[in-house]
C-alpha positions as a Markdown table, in Angstrom:
| # | Residue | x | y | z |
|---|---|---|---|---|
| 1 | Met | 16.9 | 20.3 | 3.1 |
| 2 | Ala | 15.8 | 21.4 | 6.4 |
| 3 | Gly | 18.4 | 21.0 | 9.1 |
| 4 | Thr | 21.4 | 18.6 | 9.5 |
| 5 | Asn | 21.0 | 14.9 | 9.5 |
| 6 | Glu | 21.9 | 14.7 | 13.2 |
| 7 | Ile | 19.2 | 17.3 | 14.2 |
| 8 | Asn | 16.6 | 15.5 | 12.0 |
| 9 | Ala | 17.4 | 12.2 | 13.6 |
| 10 | Asn | 17.1 | 13.5 | 17.1 |
| 11 | Glu | 13.8 | 15.2 | 16.2 |
| 12 | Ser | 12.3 | 12.0 | 14.7 |
| 13 | Lys | 13.5 | 10.0 | 17.7 |
| 14 | Arg | 11.4 | 12.3 | 20.0 |
| 15 | Val | 8.0 | 11.5 | 18.3 |
| 16 | Val | 8.6 | 7.9 | 17.1 |
| 17 | Pro | 8.8 | 4.8 | 19.2 |
| 18 | Leu | 12.2 | 3.5 | 19.4 |
| 19 | Asn | 11.6 | 0.1 | 17.6 |
| 20 | Thr | 9.7 | 2.0 | 14.8 |
| 21 | Trp | 12.5 | 4.5 | 14.5 |
| 22 | Val | 15.0 | 1.6 | 14.2 |
| 23 | Leu | 12.9 | -0.3 | 11.7 |
| 24 | Ile | 12.3 | 2.7 | 9.3 |
| 25 | Ser | 15.9 | 3.9 | 9.8 |
| 26 | Gln | 17.1 | 0.5 | 8.5 |
| 27 | Phe | 14.8 | 0.8 | 5.5 |
| 28 | Lys | 16.1 | 4.3 | 4.7 |
| 29 | Leu | 19.7 | 3.1 | 4.9 |
| 30 | Ser | 19.2 | 0.2 | 2.6 |
| 31 | Tyr | 17.0 | 2.1 | 0.2 |
| 32 | Lys | 19.8 | 4.6 | -0.2 |
| 33 | Leu | 22.2 | 1.8 | -1.1 |
| 34 | Leu | 19.9 | 0.4 | -3.7 |
| 35 | Arg | 19.2 | 3.5 | -5.7 |
| 36 | Arg | 21.7 | 4.5 | -8.3 |
| 37 | Arg | 22.2 | 7.9 | -9.6 |
| 38 | Asp | 21.6 | 6.9 | -13.3 |
| 39 | Gly | 18.1 | 5.7 | -12.3 |
| 40 | Thr | 18.9 | 2.0 | -12.1 |
| 41 | Phe | 18.2 | -0.1 | -9.1 |
| 42 | Asn | 20.2 | -2.9 | -7.5 |
| 43 | Arg | 17.5 | -5.5 | -7.5 |
| 44 | His | 19.8 | -8.4 | -6.5 |
| 45 | Leu | 20.9 | -6.6 | -3.3 |
| 46 | Asp | 17.3 | -5.6 | -2.6 |
| 47 | Glu | 16.2 | -9.2 | -2.6 |
| 48 | Tyr | 19.0 | -10.1 | -0.3 |
| 49 | Leu | 18.2 | -7.4 | 2.2 |
| 50 | Asp | 14.4 | -7.9 | 2.2 |
| 51 | Arg | 13.4 | -10.1 | 5.0 |
| 52 | Lys | 10.9 | -12.7 | 3.4 |
| 53 | Val | 8.7 | -15.1 | 5.0 |
| 54 | Pro | 7.1 | -18.2 | 3.4 |
| 55 | Ala | 3.4 | -18.9 | 3.3 |
| 56 | Asn | 2.3 | -21.1 | 6.2 |
| 57 | Val | -0.7 | -23.5 | 6.3 |
| 58 | Asn | 0.0 | -23.9 | 9.9 |
| 59 | Pro | -2.1 | -21.1 | 11.6 |
| 60 | Val | 0.2 | -18.2 | 12.7 |
| 61 | Asp | -1.7 | -15.7 | 14.9 |
| 62 | Gly | -4.8 | -17.5 | 13.9 |
| 63 | Val | -4.3 | -17.1 | 10.2 |
| 64 | Ile | -3.2 | -19.4 | 7.4 |
| 65 | Ser | -1.6 | -18.4 | 4.1 |
| 66 | Phe | -0.9 | -19.8 | 0.7 |
| 67 | Asp | 0.4 | -18.5 | -2.6 |
| 68 | Val | -1.5 | -18.6 | -5.9 |
| 69 | Val | -0.3 | -17.9 | -9.5 |
| 70 | Ile | -2.6 | -15.5 | -11.3 |
| 71 | Asn | -0.7 | -14.9 | -14.5 |
| 72 | Arg | 2.3 | -16.9 | -15.5 |
| 73 | Glu | 3.3 | -14.6 | -18.4 |
| 74 | Thr | 3.8 | -11.7 | -16.1 |
| 75 | Asn | 4.8 | -13.8 | -13.1 |
| 76 | Leu | 1.9 | -12.3 | -11.2 |
| 77 | Ile | 1.3 | -14.2 | -7.9 |
| 78 | Ser | -0.6 | -13.3 | -4.7 |
| 79 | Arg | -0.6 | -14.5 | -1.1 |
| 80 | Ile | -4.0 | -15.3 | 0.3 |
| 81 | Tyr | -4.7 | -15.1 | 4.2 |
| 82 | Arg | -7.7 | -16.6 | 5.9 |
| 83 | Pro | -8.7 | -17.6 | 9.4 |
| 84 | Gly | -7.2 | -20.8 | 10.6 |
| 85 | Val | -7.6 | -22.8 | 13.8 |
| 86 | Ala | -4.6 | -24.1 | 15.8 |
| 87 | Gly | -4.5 | -27.8 | 16.1 |
| 88 | Glu | -6.5 | -28.6 | 13.0 |
| 89 | Ser | -4.8 | -31.0 | 10.6 |
| 90 | Leu | -2.9 | -29.4 | 7.7 |
| 91 | Pro | -5.3 | -28.4 | 4.9 |
| 92 | Gly | -4.8 | -29.7 | 1.4 |
| 93 | Val | -5.6 | -27.5 | -1.7 |
| 94 | Ser | -9.4 | -28.1 | -1.5 |
| 95 | Glu | -9.3 | -27.0 | 2.1 |
| 96 | Val | -7.4 | -23.8 | 1.7 |
| 97 | Glu | -9.8 | -22.8 | -1.1 |
| 98 | Lys | -12.9 | -23.8 | 0.9 |
| 99 | Pro | -15.8 | -21.4 | 0.5 |
| 100 | Val | -15.9 | -18.5 | 2.9 |
| 101 | Ala | -18.7 | -18.7 | 5.6 |
| 102 | Ser | -22.1 | -19.0 | 3.8 |
| 103 | Asp | -24.2 | -17.3 | 6.6 |
| 104 | Val | -22.3 | -14.0 | 6.6 |
| 105 | Ile | -20.8 | -11.3 | 4.5 |
| 106 | Thr | -17.0 | -11.9 | 4.4 |
| 107 | Pro | -15.0 | -8.8 | 3.1 |
| 108 | Val | -12.1 | -9.6 | 0.8 |
| 109 | Ile | -9.4 | -7.0 | 1.2 |
| 110 | Met | -6.9 | -6.8 | -1.7 |
| 111 | Phe | -3.7 | -5.3 | -0.2 |
| 112 | Phe | -1.0 | -3.5 | -2.2 |
| 113 | His | 2.3 | -3.2 | -0.3 |
| 114 | Gly | 4.3 | 0.0 | -0.1 |
| 115 | Gly | 7.9 | 0.6 | -1.1 |
| 116 | Ser | 7.6 | 3.6 | -3.4 |
| 117 | Phe | 6.8 | 1.2 | -6.4 |
| 118 | Ala | 10.4 | -0.2 | -6.1 |
| 119 | His | 10.9 | -2.0 | -2.7 |
| 120 | Ser | 9.2 | -4.8 | -0.8 |
| 121 | Ser | 6.9 | -7.7 | -1.9 |
| 122 | Met | 4.0 | -9.6 | -0.8 |
| 123 | Asn | 6.1 | -11.9 | 1.3 |
| 124 | Ser | 8.1 | -9.1 | 3.0 |
| 125 | Gly | 8.0 | -9.9 | 6.7 |
| 126 | Ile | 6.4 | -6.6 | 7.7 |
| 127 | Tyr | 3.6 | -6.9 | 5.2 |
| 128 | Asp | 3.0 | -10.5 | 6.0 |
| 129 | Thr | 2.4 | -9.5 | 9.6 |
| 130 | Leu | 0.2 | -6.6 | 8.6 |
| 131 | Cys | -2.0 | -8.7 | 6.4 |
| 132 | Arg | -2.4 | -11.3 | 9.2 |
| 133 | Arg | -3.5 | -8.5 | 11.4 |
| 134 | Leu | -6.2 | -7.3 | 9.0 |
| 135 | Val | -7.6 | -10.8 | 8.8 |
| 136 | Gly | -8.2 | -10.8 | 12.5 |
| 137 | Ile | -9.2 | -7.3 | 12.9 |
| 138 | Cys | -11.7 | -7.3 | 10.0 |
| 139 | Asp | -12.8 | -11.0 | 10.0 |
| 140 | Ala | -11.7 | -10.9 | 6.3 |
| 141 | Val | -9.8 | -12.7 | 3.7 |
| 142 | Val | -6.8 | -10.7 | 2.6 |
| 143 | Val | -5.2 | -11.1 | -0.9 |
| 144 | Ser | -1.8 | -9.6 | -0.9 |
| 145 | Val | -0.7 | -8.7 | -4.6 |
| 146 | Asn | 2.9 | -9.2 | -5.7 |
| 147 | Tyr | 2.7 | -6.5 | -8.5 |
| 148 | Arg | 5.8 | -5.8 | -10.7 |
| 149 | Arg | 8.2 | -3.1 | -9.5 |
| 150 | Ala | 9.9 | -0.1 | -11.0 |
| 151 | Pro | 12.2 | 0.9 | -12.4 |
| 152 | Glu | 12.4 | -2.5 | -14.4 |
| 153 | Asn | 8.6 | -2.2 | -14.8 |
| 154 | Arg | 7.3 | 1.3 | -15.1 |
| 155 | Tyr | 3.8 | 2.6 | -15.2 |
| 156 | Pro | 1.3 | 1.1 | -15.8 |
| 157 | Cys | 2.7 | -2.3 | -15.0 |
| 158 | Ala | 1.7 | -2.2 | -11.3 |
| 159 | Tyr | -1.9 | -1.0 | -12.2 |
| 160 | Asp | -2.2 | -3.8 | -14.8 |
| 161 | Asp | -1.2 | -6.4 | -12.2 |
| 162 | Gly | -3.6 | -4.9 | -9.7 |
| 163 | Trp | -6.4 | -5.0 | -12.1 |
| 164 | Ala | -5.6 | -8.6 | -13.2 |
| 165 | Ala | -5.7 | -9.6 | -9.5 |
| 166 | Val | -9.0 | -8.0 | -9.0 |
| 167 | Glu | -10.6 | -9.9 | -12.0 |
| 168 | Trp | -9.1 | -13.1 | -10.6 |
| 169 | Val | -10.5 | -12.6 | -7.1 |
| 170 | Asn | -13.9 | -11.6 | -8.4 |
| 171 | Ser | -14.0 | -14.8 | -10.5 |
| 172 | Arg | -13.4 | -17.2 | -7.5 |
| 173 | Lys | -16.6 | -18.7 | -6.3 |
| 174 | Trp | -15.0 | -19.8 | -3.0 |
| 175 | Leu | -14.6 | -16.1 | -2.2 |
| 176 | Gln | -18.3 | -15.3 | -2.6 |
| 177 | Ser | -20.4 | -14.5 | 0.5 |
| 178 | Lys | -23.9 | -15.6 | 1.1 |
| 179 | Asp | -25.3 | -13.2 | -1.5 |
| 180 | Ser | -23.1 | -14.9 | -4.2 |
| 181 | Lys | -20.9 | -11.9 | -4.6 |
| 182 | Val | -17.3 | -11.2 | -3.8 |
| 183 | His | -17.2 | -8.2 | -1.5 |
| 184 | Ile | -14.0 | -6.5 | -2.6 |
| 185 | Tyr | -12.1 | -3.7 | -0.8 |
| 186 | Leu | -8.8 | -2.3 | -1.9 |
| 187 | Ala | -6.0 | -1.3 | 0.4 |
| 188 | Gly | -2.4 | -0.2 | 0.5 |
| 189 | Asp | 0.2 | 2.0 | 2.0 |
| 190 | Ser | 2.5 | 4.5 | 0.3 |
| 191 | Ser | 2.7 | 3.4 | -3.3 |
| 192 | Gly | 0.3 | 0.6 | -2.6 |
| 193 | Gly | -2.3 | 3.2 | -1.7 |
| 194 | Asn | -1.6 | 5.0 | -5.0 |
| 195 | Ile | -2.1 | 1.6 | -6.8 |
| 196 | Ala | -5.4 | 1.0 | -4.9 |
| 197 | His | -6.9 | 4.2 | -6.1 |
| 198 | Asn | -5.9 | 3.7 | -9.7 |
| 199 | Val | -7.1 | 0.1 | -9.7 |
| 200 | Ala | -10.5 | 1.4 | -8.5 |
| 201 | Leu | -10.6 | 3.8 | -11.3 |
| 202 | Arg | -10.3 | 1.0 | -13.7 |
| 203 | Ala | -13.3 | -0.8 | -12.1 |
| 204 | Val | -15.5 | 2.2 | -12.8 |
| 205 | Asp | -15.8 | 1.1 | -16.5 |
| 206 | Ser | -16.3 | -2.6 | -15.6 |
| 207 | Glu | -19.0 | -4.7 | -14.0 |
| 208 | Ile | -16.9 | -5.4 | -10.9 |
| 209 | Glu | -17.9 | -3.5 | -7.8 |
| 210 | Ile | -15.2 | -2.2 | -5.4 |
| 211 | Leu | -16.9 | -1.5 | -2.1 |
| 212 | Gly | -14.1 | 0.8 | -0.6 |
| 213 | Asn | -10.5 | 2.0 | -0.7 |
| 214 | Ile | -8.3 | 2.1 | 2.3 |
| 215 | Leu | -5.3 | 4.3 | 1.6 |
| 216 | Leu | -2.5 | 4.5 | 4.3 |
| 217 | Asn | -0.2 | 7.5 | 3.7 |
| 218 | Pro | -0.9 | 7.2 | -0.1 |
| 219 | Met | 2.0 | 8.2 | -2.4 |
| 220 | Phe | 0.8 | 11.2 | -4.6 |
| 221 | Gly | 2.6 | 14.3 | -5.6 |
| 222 | Gly | 2.9 | 17.0 | -8.2 |
| 223 | Gln | 5.2 | 19.3 | -10.1 |
| 224 | Glu | 4.8 | 22.3 | -7.7 |
| 225 | Arg | 6.5 | 22.2 | -4.4 |
| 226 | Thr | 4.1 | 22.5 | -1.4 |
| 227 | Glu | 4.5 | 24.0 | 2.1 |
| 228 | Ser | 4.7 | 20.6 | 3.7 |
| 229 | Glu | 7.4 | 19.3 | 1.3 |
| 230 | Thr | 9.5 | 22.3 | 2.1 |
| 231 | Arg | 8.9 | 22.2 | 5.8 |
| 232 | Leu | 9.4 | 18.5 | 6.3 |
| 233 | Asp | 12.1 | 17.7 | 3.7 |
| 234 | Gly | 14.5 | 15.3 | 5.4 |
| 235 | Lys | 13.1 | 15.6 | 8.9 |
| 236 | Tyr | 11.1 | 12.3 | 9.3 |
| 237 | Phe | 13.1 | 9.8 | 7.3 |
| 238 | Val | 12.2 | 10.9 | 3.8 |
| 239 | Thr | 13.6 | 13.7 | 1.5 |
| 240 | Leu | 12.3 | 15.3 | -1.7 |
| 241 | Gln | 15.3 | 14.0 | -3.5 |
| 242 | Asp | 14.1 | 10.5 | -2.5 |
| 243 | Arg | 10.6 | 11.0 | -3.7 |
| 244 | Asp | 11.7 | 12.5 | -7.0 |
| 245 | Trp | 14.0 | 9.5 | -7.7 |
| 246 | Tyr | 11.0 | 7.2 | -7.3 |
| 247 | Trp | 8.7 | 9.2 | -9.4 |
| 248 | Arg | 11.3 | 9.3 | -12.2 |
| 249 | Ala | 11.7 | 5.5 | -11.8 |
| 250 | Phe | 8.0 | 4.8 | -12.0 |
| 251 | Leu | 6.4 | 7.3 | -14.5 |
| 252 | Pro | 6.8 | 7.0 | -18.2 |
| 253 | Glu | 10.2 | 8.5 | -19.3 |
| 254 | Gly | 10.0 | 12.2 | -20.0 |
| 255 | Glu | 6.7 | 12.7 | -18.0 |
| 256 | Thr | 6.5 | 15.2 | -15.1 |
| 257 | Arg | 5.0 | 14.7 | -11.7 |
| 258 | Asp | 1.8 | 16.2 | -13.1 |
| 259 | His | 1.1 | 12.9 | -14.7 |
| 260 | Pro | -2.3 | 11.7 | -13.5 |
| 261 | Ala | -0.6 | 8.7 | -11.8 |
| 262 | Cys | 1.2 | 11.0 | -9.5 |
| 263 | Asn | -1.3 | 13.9 | -9.4 |
| 264 | Pro | -4.8 | 12.4 | -9.9 |
| 265 | Phe | -6.5 | 15.7 | -9.5 |
| 266 | Gly | -3.9 | 17.8 | -11.4 |
| 267 | Pro | -4.1 | 19.3 | -14.8 |
| 268 | Asn | -4.2 | 15.9 | -16.5 |
| 269 | Gly | -6.3 | 14.1 | -14.0 |
| 270 | Lys | -9.5 | 12.2 | -14.7 |
| 271 | Pro | -12.7 | 13.9 | -13.6 |
| 272 | Leu | -14.7 | 11.9 | -11.1 |
| 273 | Glu | -18.0 | 14.1 | -10.9 |
| 274 | Gly | -21.0 | 11.9 | -11.5 |
| 275 | Val | -18.8 | 8.7 | -11.5 |
| 276 | Lys | -19.9 | 5.8 | -9.3 |
| 277 | Phe | -16.6 | 5.5 | -7.3 |
| 278 | Pro | -16.2 | 3.5 | -4.0 |
| 279 | Lys | -16.0 | 5.2 | -0.7 |
| 280 | Ser | -12.4 | 5.9 | 0.5 |
| 281 | Leu | -10.7 | 6.0 | 3.9 |
| 282 | Val | -7.6 | 8.1 | 3.6 |
| 283 | Val | -5.1 | 8.1 | 6.5 |
| 284 | Val | -2.7 | 11.1 | 6.5 |
| 285 | Ala | 0.3 | 11.4 | 8.8 |
| 286 | Gly | 1.1 | 14.9 | 10.0 |
| 287 | Leu | 4.8 | 14.4 | 9.8 |
| 288 | Asp | 4.8 | 12.9 | 6.2 |
| 289 | Leu | 6.3 | 15.5 | 3.8 |
| 290 | Val | 3.8 | 14.8 | 1.1 |
| 291 | Gln | 0.7 | 15.3 | 3.3 |
| 292 | Asp | -0.3 | 18.3 | 1.3 |
| 293 | Trp | -0.7 | 16.3 | -1.8 |
| 294 | Gln | -2.7 | 13.7 | 0.3 |
| 295 | Leu | -5.0 | 16.3 | 1.6 |
| 296 | Ala | -5.4 | 17.7 | -1.8 |
| 297 | Phe | -6.4 | 14.3 | -3.0 |
| 298 | Val | -9.1 | 14.1 | -0.3 |
| 299 | Glu | -10.4 | 17.6 | -1.4 |
| 300 | Gly | -10.5 | 16.4 | -4.9 |
| 301 | Leu | -12.7 | 13.5 | -4.0 |
| 302 | Lys | -14.9 | 15.7 | -2.0 |
| 303 | Lys | -15.3 | 18.2 | -4.8 |
| 304 | Ala | -16.3 | 15.5 | -7.1 |
| 305 | Gly | -19.0 | 14.5 | -4.8 |
| 306 | Gln | -17.4 | 11.3 | -3.7 |
| 307 | Asp | -17.7 | 9.6 | -0.3 |
| 308 | Val | -14.4 | 10.0 | 1.6 |
| 309 | Lys | -13.3 | 10.0 | 5.2 |
| 310 | Leu | -10.1 | 11.6 | 6.2 |
| 311 | Leu | -8.1 | 10.4 | 9.3 |
| 312 | Tyr | -5.5 | 13.0 | 10.0 |
| 313 | Leu | -2.9 | 12.0 | 12.7 |
| 314 | Glu | -0.9 | 15.1 | 13.6 |
| 315 | Gln | 2.1 | 13.4 | 15.3 |
| 316 | Ala | 2.3 | 10.3 | 13.1 |
| 317 | Thr | 5.1 | 9.5 | 10.7 |
| 318 | Ile | 5.2 | 7.2 | 7.8 |
| 319 | Gly | 5.2 | 3.5 | 8.6 |
| 320 | Phe | 3.4 | 4.1 | 12.1 |
| 321 | Tyr | 0.9 | 1.3 | 11.2 |
| 322 | Leu | 3.5 | -1.4 | 10.9 |
| 323 | Leu | 4.0 | -1.9 | 14.6 |
| 324 | Pro | 1.4 | -1.9 | 17.4 |
| 325 | Asn | 3.4 | 0.3 | 19.7 |
| 326 | Asn | 1.6 | 3.5 | 19.3 |
| 327 | Asp | -1.9 | 4.9 | 19.8 |
| 328 | His | -2.1 | 5.9 | 16.2 |
| 329 | Phe | -1.7 | 2.2 | 15.2 |
| 330 | Tyr | -4.9 | 1.2 | 17.3 |
| 331 | Thr | -6.8 | 4.3 | 16.1 |
| 332 | Val | -6.3 | 3.2 | 12.4 |
| 333 | Met | -7.0 | -0.4 | 12.9 |
| 334 | Asp | -10.3 | 0.6 | 14.5 |
| 335 | Glu | -11.2 | 2.8 | 11.7 |
| 336 | Ile | -10.5 | 0.1 | 9.2 |
| 337 | Arg | -12.6 | -2.4 | 11.1 |
| 338 | Asn | -15.5 | 0.0 | 11.0 |
| 339 | Phe | -15.0 | 0.9 | 7.3 |
| 340 | Val | -15.3 | -2.7 | 6.1 |
């Protein structure tokens, strides 16, 4: 690991706004408490430590939210966010599911939260706030998917839940725009970005059209160690030991990090040449230790002839998009608005 913990903490403080540093440092401490050496996870403590917020049909920041059950057998639920007007009477079920505007195209952004496949949920406070922001910034409906988490539910459970949510969204007439179609975009950060990409892969062989993928610091990797992994190991909140634990918790037992879920353009990846695949916006933080794998992912899309835009932010760390306290946050939000 590069440097001591004290040196690394001081280094990260110099480039990260204080409240972001405090937020992510708290996550790092709690995550360390939750992971066990034998590969199990303290889910009860995780649920206790995760600050959750309820859905709210009273507009908060101009947005109402409500939860829906998609699959009772797998306990798959999602939280839906849509614009609301302060002062209006509280909507009933028929009102919250009223059709989107019939005279415009309304994007439906399906969001997959981060947390390295193991942490957080659709109702975690930080992601509830982020989804509300996306509604306002993109004039969109946002569907936040509460996928099953590892290690209790390994690959491919999160992908299965993501695809089930896509099918559900695509079947809702009240989410259709003026052209009688649901205009679906997939988005996510960290492991959520990984899930968004892999759910989009499933759409290739279906009749459901995904219009775009928005991947924020997507979690990819591989068996080989890269330059950025060695250089940034432990410097900005995350260590290789952390990442390796999460991949062991998520991937099928006995699989290496060259599994296509981790390394999509590795030796076992699915070729995308000649495939009708949605355009992608990939945001890479220059201080994320897995940036080399994220950049390799972008190159893989380019070599396959796919439409991809890279937004590389040299001085950004993981989680910079969670708080509006830095220029990188506004740059990314502008890019997302333009993308959809």
